[in-house]
């Protein structure tokens, strides 16, 4: 087989940071390339310019914007001359608001007016764009008055470490410069005025937890340097935390031993230290509030010029009692259970905000309720809506813009979990919360999202136009523009910056044209048409969190293909050094039960086809912009994303045809071979693009490359040998085909009667439990004997290569199933009869579109370490838990009598 080449794919080394060539791009100056000659009728700048600063503040406060303007002038061949030259006047008007500016360009002079340095900076950059969109010694004439409606526009360093596993690098403890001046200049031109970086309260000195903060001063010293450097470009630093942490032994906890002197912080009824356990942090006491106030005060006293804080107050790894209570409806802490959740959250937010404002009244506190799995109208969404009511005016309130929304695809509502650039949104929850909040904020992904985070950005500014139009109508005060990814400088950052200012463009086409003109000039209309094709195509992305988190669009171009089934799981896109290192063939793991494979293929083919139309519109521009590397990179990027989409379609079709070949016993080898050949061409094309553009393949949250020239080369070798060896030796009549489909089951098997169990109960290991089952047109019922007061699990794989439906039944009979797996929250009924038999009814509708009629399903039942089929758990993955497809048996569904 091809195991040696698969192993080689797994072990292709990551290039060290010293070889990240995209750093050269980030550190390089913005380049301006203008064609020779001029079509402009008025060359009113041909005699040079005289820059006059009439401003009470020192010009040093916006000096970086002035040297940027001089670069543009020099690139256009416009000299900075004496007093008889064309005047460019920077003037102060204290009646204007913060960052507001007026730019008036006439044939006689240009006047840029603002109240403060930030307004001047925005005005100067705006003037640069008006210079850039005209050829020759000219600028677009007119008068514009603009002010921000999004006050806080917060991004992040593209290559900054996450300070999380598996690498756990803290950028404040090393000597690496993550904020080169030319990089900051790029971000400032995109109207970004904030950057976030990660910290933990456990890294700060604390009177409650002696011994903490031993390296705090080193961190503070570097943080002050970062704050000062970024301030030169009008950018403020925001500290991201997720506090408080619970007590335990995991990376997202603080050691349980730290609670021994403060039992009031232990969020259980007993308030005792429990070694080896995880317990929540109770915030319903004065000690907790002192901890919050002291931590924030320490931070802002040491670095008073910080722009603010972003705290995930609910979700991710926040360890508070109330966070657990909001998620499940209850928590083990009687003190927090008795209180209103909203009251507890408000108390924490106000404590932190007031500690911050006591030192820096201008700083912004954003309380982030991160709820990627909420559903509009669902129980969690209703609890979130209630908890965020009556939010304090002085505290910002942020939710994910899209999470919980519904995208209609093939006439069915698909839940949008987590972030999405493809889905316009917003969710109804975000809309309701934003309407009533005094300082509403939105968590977005401006550049790219979990759908495809291995490219610098997805060029779909139309999608941002729709999102920002809604935010403007609802008075949004702040936008966190990215998670660890989605922040590379370029088109999408620029679009978000432009859309953050008033007047808001009335028409999308007008906005797109104004966005395109400074870079593409007379070719802007063609580029706008391409962008609209991209947006229309990208909106076809399957609205499915599995297809984002585990989806092939990120890096299927580097996945191996398997003609022979290996039943190997899919790798999470956002992690390196994780299980598995390379994605396998369990294609259903990136779809779960939101889309069938046929639906995913149809959507991805439509996405790729429309995207390709845009690529073909941009391709002819290569010649006209042969002198402009940035524009050529834009064209290359569109082609690279197109290759990712085609590769994704090929991957889905490959496994669809392979499975159909086994189940239907029809020879699809020619079609499968054609797909492999097409993939080899895609790999070669992507490798050529990667040679030119080192940004491609890098995933900021993974902190490494999902694909690069080396990985593409290893994949190409695997595909070549796949054709030479596996295709050559494949025989459809081989015995393994029937064993694989269950046509002739091998290994453990049980029978599932129609209408009533037809087999005696089978033991679940040595646990004293046993089971049998039956089904009818509405449900499949598992009968677990001896289950009174016992918990157990059921794993159901409706068809090969698909995610297992994992049902946990607790000792009281309550059933839990990960509801993000499904389009609609399933209802699993559980009853206990007088004989101690637990009957768990699973709706047959869950299997529609996945189960293959006439073929068995695969299942396992387990309790603790005991199981029907010995259970060897795999390393746990988000959503997929520890399911091992090698540890299941066959469940043969007997047909109804007479059928």
mmCIF file of C-alpha atoms in Angstrom, residues 495-678:
data_model
loop_
_atom_site.group_PDB
_atom_site.id
_atom_site.type_symbol
_atom_site.label_atom_id
_atom_site.label_comp_id
_atom_site.label_asym_id
_atom_site.label_seq_id
_atom_site.Cartn_x
_atom_site.Cartn_y
_atom_site.Cartn_z
ATOM 1 C CA UNK A 495 -12.906 47.226 2.819
ATOM 2 C CA UNK A 496 -13.759 46.915 6.514
ATOM 3 C CA UNK A 497 -11.992 50.188 7.235
ATOM 4 C CA UNK A 498 -13.854 52.051 4.502
ATOM 5 C CA UNK A 499 -17.187 50.610 5.649
ATOM 6 C CA UNK A 500 -16.502 51.759 9.222
ATOM 7 C CA UNK A 501 -16.897 55.411 8.241
ATOM 8 C CA UNK A 502 -19.852 57.621 7.447
ATOM 9 C CA UNK A 503 -21.443 58.482 5.159
ATOM 10 C CA UNK A 504 -22.139 54.804 4.576
ATOM 11 C CA UNK A 505 -22.180 54.061 0.838
ATOM 12 C CA UNK A 506 -25.782 53.844 -0.365
ATOM 13 C CA UNK A 507 -25.066 51.311 -3.125
ATOM 14 C CA UNK A 508 -22.842 48.261 -3.046
ATOM 15 C CA UNK A 509 -21.593 48.742 -6.609
ATOM 16 C CA UNK A 510 -20.544 52.322 -5.878
ATOM 17 C CA UNK A 511 -18.661 51.152 -2.800
ATOM 18 C CA UNK A 512 -16.881 48.382 -4.681
ATOM 19 C CA UNK A 513 -15.864 50.726 -7.464
ATOM 20 C CA UNK A 514 -14.445 53.270 -5.013
ATOM 21 C CA UNK A 515 -12.600 50.447 -3.239
ATOM 22 C CA UNK A 516 -11.076 49.168 -6.470
ATOM 23 C CA UNK A 517 -10.069 52.425 -8.143
ATOM 24 C CA UNK A 518 -6.972 53.368 -6.098
ATOM 25 C CA UNK A 519 -5.288 50.067 -7.034
ATOM 26 C CA UNK A 520 -6.868 49.142 -10.371
ATOM 27 C CA UNK A 521 -7.791 52.580 -11.807
ATOM 28 C CA UNK A 522 -9.410 52.207 -15.266
ATOM 29 C CA UNK A 523 -9.586 48.426 -14.822
ATOM 30 C CA UNK A 524 -11.616 48.766 -11.634
ATOM 31 C CA UNK A 525 -14.982 47.879 -13.283
ATOM 32 C CA UNK A 526 -13.644 44.494 -14.408
ATOM 33 C CA UNK A 527 -12.261 43.794 -10.933
ATOM 34 C CA UNK A 528 -15.599 44.713 -9.333
ATOM 35 C CA UNK A 529 -17.314 42.172 -11.596
ATOM 36 C CA UNK A 530 -14.784 39.552 -10.459
ATOM 37 C CA UNK A 531 -15.315 40.385 -6.781
ATOM 38 C CA UNK A 532 -19.060 39.969 -7.213
ATOM 39 C CA UNK A 533 -18.522 36.553 -8.796
ATOM 40 C CA UNK A 534 -16.327 35.592 -5.861
ATOM 41 C CA UNK A 535 -18.927 36.711 -3.322
ATOM 42 C CA UNK A 536 -21.789 34.963 -5.080
ATOM 43 C CA UNK A 537 -19.749 31.787 -5.295
ATOM 44 C CA UNK A 538 -18.465 31.912 -1.729
ATOM 45 C CA UNK A 539 -21.968 32.212 -0.332
ATOM 46 C CA UNK A 540 -22.525 28.671 -1.609
ATOM 47 C CA UNK A 541 -20.052 27.356 0.963
ATOM 48 C CA UNK A 542 -21.855 24.606 2.921
ATOM 49 C CA UNK A 543 -23.119 26.295 6.090
ATOM 50 C CA UNK A 544 -21.809 23.606 8.378
ATOM 51 C CA UNK A 545 -19.386 23.985 11.273
ATOM 52 C CA UNK A 546 -17.819 20.589 10.543
ATOM 53 C CA UNK A 547 -17.068 21.722 7.001
ATOM 54 C CA UNK A 548 -15.339 24.753 8.488
ATOM 55 C CA UNK A 549 -13.414 23.258 11.405
ATOM 56 C CA UNK A 550 -12.528 20.013 9.619
ATOM 57 C CA UNK A 551 -13.291 21.077 6.078
ATOM 58 C CA UNK A 552 -11.145 20.275 3.079
ATOM 59 C CA UNK A 553 -11.098 23.810 1.667
ATOM 60 C CA UNK A 554 -8.214 24.752 3.992
ATOM 61 C CA UNK A 555 -5.799 22.129 2.725
ATOM 62 C CA UNK A 556 -7.373 19.231 0.856
ATOM 63 C CA UNK A 557 -4.839 20.045 -1.837
ATOM 64 C CA UNK A 558 -2.311 18.393 0.514
ATOM 65 C CA UNK A 559 -4.481 15.474 1.669
ATOM 66 C CA UNK A 560 -3.689 11.959 0.477
ATOM 67 C CA UNK A 561 -6.364 10.032 -1.414
ATOM 68 C CA UNK A 562 -7.234 6.440 -0.563
ATOM 69 C CA UNK A 563 -8.641 4.030 -3.103
ATOM 70 C CA UNK A 564 -8.679 1.242 -0.513
ATOM 71 C CA UNK A 565 -10.637 2.264 2.618
ATOM 72 C CA UNK A 566 -8.467 2.963 5.653
ATOM 73 C CA UNK A 567 -11.199 4.371 7.925
ATOM 74 C CA UNK A 568 -8.825 7.122 9.054
ATOM 75 C CA UNK A 569 -10.116 10.311 10.734
ATOM 76 C CA UNK A 570 -9.940 13.910 9.538
ATOM 77 C CA UNK A 571 -7.446 16.354 11.010
ATOM 78 C CA UNK A 572 -8.626 19.596 12.672
ATOM 79 C CA UNK A 573 -7.663 22.527 10.494
ATOM 80 C CA UNK A 574 -6.579 24.860 13.286
ATOM 81 C CA UNK A 575 -4.009 22.651 15.015
ATOM 82 C CA UNK A 576 -0.613 21.219 14.193
ATOM 83 C CA UNK A 577 0.976 18.452 16.270
ATOM 84 C CA UNK A 578 -2.484 17.040 16.810
ATOM 85 C CA UNK A 579 -4.291 13.794 16.057
ATOM 86 C CA UNK A 580 -4.305 12.872 13.252
ATOM 87 C CA UNK A 581 -1.354 14.572 11.603
ATOM 88 C CA UNK A 582 -2.770 14.021 8.100
ATOM 89 C CA UNK A 583 -6.434 13.715 7.163
ATOM 90 C CA UNK A 584 -7.761 10.335 6.177
ATOM 91 C CA UNK A 585 -10.826 9.145 4.284
ATOM 92 C CA UNK A 586 -13.614 9.491 6.851
ATOM 93 C CA UNK A 587 -15.140 12.218 4.732
ATOM 94 C CA UNK A 588 -18.378 12.354 6.725
ATOM 95 C CA UNK A 589 -16.482 13.880 9.645
ATOM 96 C CA UNK A 590 -16.366 17.185 7.797
ATOM 97 C CA UNK A 591 -20.138 17.150 7.169
ATOM 98 C CA UNK A 592 -21.775 15.392 10.134
ATOM 99 C CA UNK A 593 -25.553 15.566 9.741
ATOM 100 C CA UNK A 594 -25.997 19.099 8.401
ATOM 101 C CA UNK A 595 -25.402 18.097 4.754
ATOM 102 C CA UNK A 596 -25.363 14.888 2.802
ATOM 103 C CA UNK A 597 -22.382 14.184 0.605
ATOM 104 C CA UNK A 598 -24.435 14.875 -2.525
ATOM 105 C CA UNK A 599 -25.542 18.235 -1.125
ATOM 106 C CA UNK A 600 -21.968 19.185 -0.268
ATOM 107 C CA UNK A 601 -20.773 18.253 -3.754
ATOM 108 C CA UNK A 602 -23.503 20.307 -5.414
ATOM 109 C CA UNK A 603 -22.789 23.367 -3.247
ATOM 110 C CA UNK A 604 -19.031 23.163 -3.690
ATOM 111 C CA UNK A 605 -19.308 22.716 -7.439
ATOM 112 C CA UNK A 606 -21.560 25.778 -7.654
ATOM 113 C CA UNK A 607 -19.112 27.711 -5.459
ATOM 114 C CA UNK A 608 -16.129 26.704 -7.584
ATOM 115 C CA UNK A 609 -17.866 27.420 -10.890
ATOM 116 C CA UNK A 610 -18.892 30.964 -9.933
ATOM 117 C CA UNK A 611 -15.467 31.622 -8.419
ATOM 118 C CA UNK A 612 -13.821 30.489 -11.640
ATOM 119 C CA UNK A 613 -15.817 33.089 -13.562
ATOM 120 C CA UNK A 614 -14.191 35.746 -11.401
ATOM 121 C CA UNK A 615 -10.735 34.249 -11.918
ATOM 122 C CA UNK A 616 -11.227 34.427 -15.670
ATOM 123 C CA UNK A 617 -12.240 38.088 -15.410
ATOM 124 C CA UNK A 618 -9.031 38.935 -13.546
ATOM 125 C CA UNK A 619 -6.601 36.802 -15.548
ATOM 126 C CA UNK A 620 -6.395 39.207 -18.544
ATOM 127 C CA UNK A 621 -5.189 41.975 -16.188
ATOM 128 C CA UNK A 622 -1.818 40.310 -15.679
ATOM 129 C CA UNK A 623 -0.277 42.096 -18.628
ATOM 130 C CA UNK A 624 -1.533 45.548 -17.668
ATOM 131 C CA UNK A 625 -0.219 45.120 -14.110
ATOM 132 C CA UNK A 626 2.995 43.291 -14.895
ATOM 133 C CA UNK A 627 4.811 46.178 -13.169
ATOM 134 C CA UNK A 628 2.742 45.893 -9.954
ATOM 135 C CA UNK A 629 3.629 42.898 -7.703
ATOM 136 C CA UNK A 630 0.770 43.553 -5.294
ATOM 137 C CA UNK A 631 -1.849 43.348 -8.029
ATOM 138 C CA UNK A 632 -0.255 40.237 -9.484
ATOM 139 C CA UNK A 633 -0.429 38.726 -5.994
ATOM 140 C CA UNK A 634 -4.158 39.539 -5.896
ATOM 141 C CA UNK A 635 -4.643 37.683 -9.182
ATOM 142 C CA UNK A 636 -2.543 34.752 -7.920
ATOM 143 C CA UNK A 637 -4.555 34.621 -4.698
ATOM 144 C CA UNK A 638 -7.847 34.367 -6.589
ATOM 145 C CA UNK A 639 -6.398 31.515 -8.643
ATOM 146 C CA UNK A 640 -5.090 29.743 -5.526
ATOM 147 C CA UNK A 641 -8.488 29.862 -3.834
ATOM 148 C CA UNK A 642 -10.010 28.562 -7.052
ATOM 149 C CA UNK A 643 -7.593 25.620 -6.929
ATOM 150 C CA UNK A 644 -8.610 24.941 -3.321
ATOM 151 C CA UNK A 645 -12.250 24.873 -4.380
ATOM 152 C CA UNK A 646 -11.602 22.541 -7.310
ATOM 153 C CA UNK A 647 -9.540 20.293 -5.055
ATOM 154 C CA UNK A 648 -12.356 20.210 -2.510
ATOM 155 C CA UNK A 649 -14.831 19.193 -5.207
ATOM 156 C CA UNK A 650 -12.463 16.469 -6.384
ATOM 157 C CA UNK A 651 -11.996 15.112 -2.877
ATOM 158 C CA UNK A 652 -15.739 14.921 -2.212
ATOM 159 C CA UNK A 653 -16.440 13.344 -5.602
ATOM 160 C CA UNK A 654 -13.598 10.853 -5.175
ATOM 161 C CA UNK A 655 -15.025 9.444 -1.961
ATOM 162 C CA UNK A 656 -18.604 9.620 -3.228
ATOM 163 C CA UNK A 657 -17.656 7.532 -6.265
ATOM 164 C CA UNK A 658 -15.482 5.192 -4.233
ATOM 165 C CA UNK A 659 -18.270 4.448 -1.760
ATOM 166 C CA UNK A 660 -20.826 4.048 -4.554
ATOM 167 C CA UNK A 661 -18.459 1.623 -6.282
ATOM 168 C CA UNK A 662 -18.347 -0.590 -3.206
ATOM 169 C CA UNK A 663 -22.025 -0.420 -2.305
ATOM 170 C CA UNK A 664 -23.449 -0.553 -5.844
ATOM 171 C CA UNK A 665 -20.718 -2.817 -7.243
ATOM 172 C CA UNK A 666 -20.255 -0.553 -10.250
ATOM 173 C CA UNK A 667 -16.817 0.102 -11.694
ATOM 174 C CA UNK A 668 -15.935 3.787 -11.259
ATOM 175 C CA UNK A 669 -12.183 3.320 -11.606
ATOM 176 C CA UNK A 670 -11.935 5.423 -14.776
ATOM 177 C CA UNK A 671 -13.718 8.363 -13.135
ATOM 178 C CA UNK A 672 -11.642 7.983 -9.967
ATOM 179 C CA UNK A 673 -8.444 7.869 -12.008
ATOM 180 C CA UNK A 674 -9.468 11.069 -13.815
ATOM 181 C CA UNK A 675 -9.944 12.788 -10.462
ATOM 182 C CA UNK A 676 -6.464 11.763 -9.322
ATOM 183 C CA UNK A 677 -4.945 13.060 -12.560
ATOM 184 C CA UNK A 678 -6.822 16.353 -12.116
#
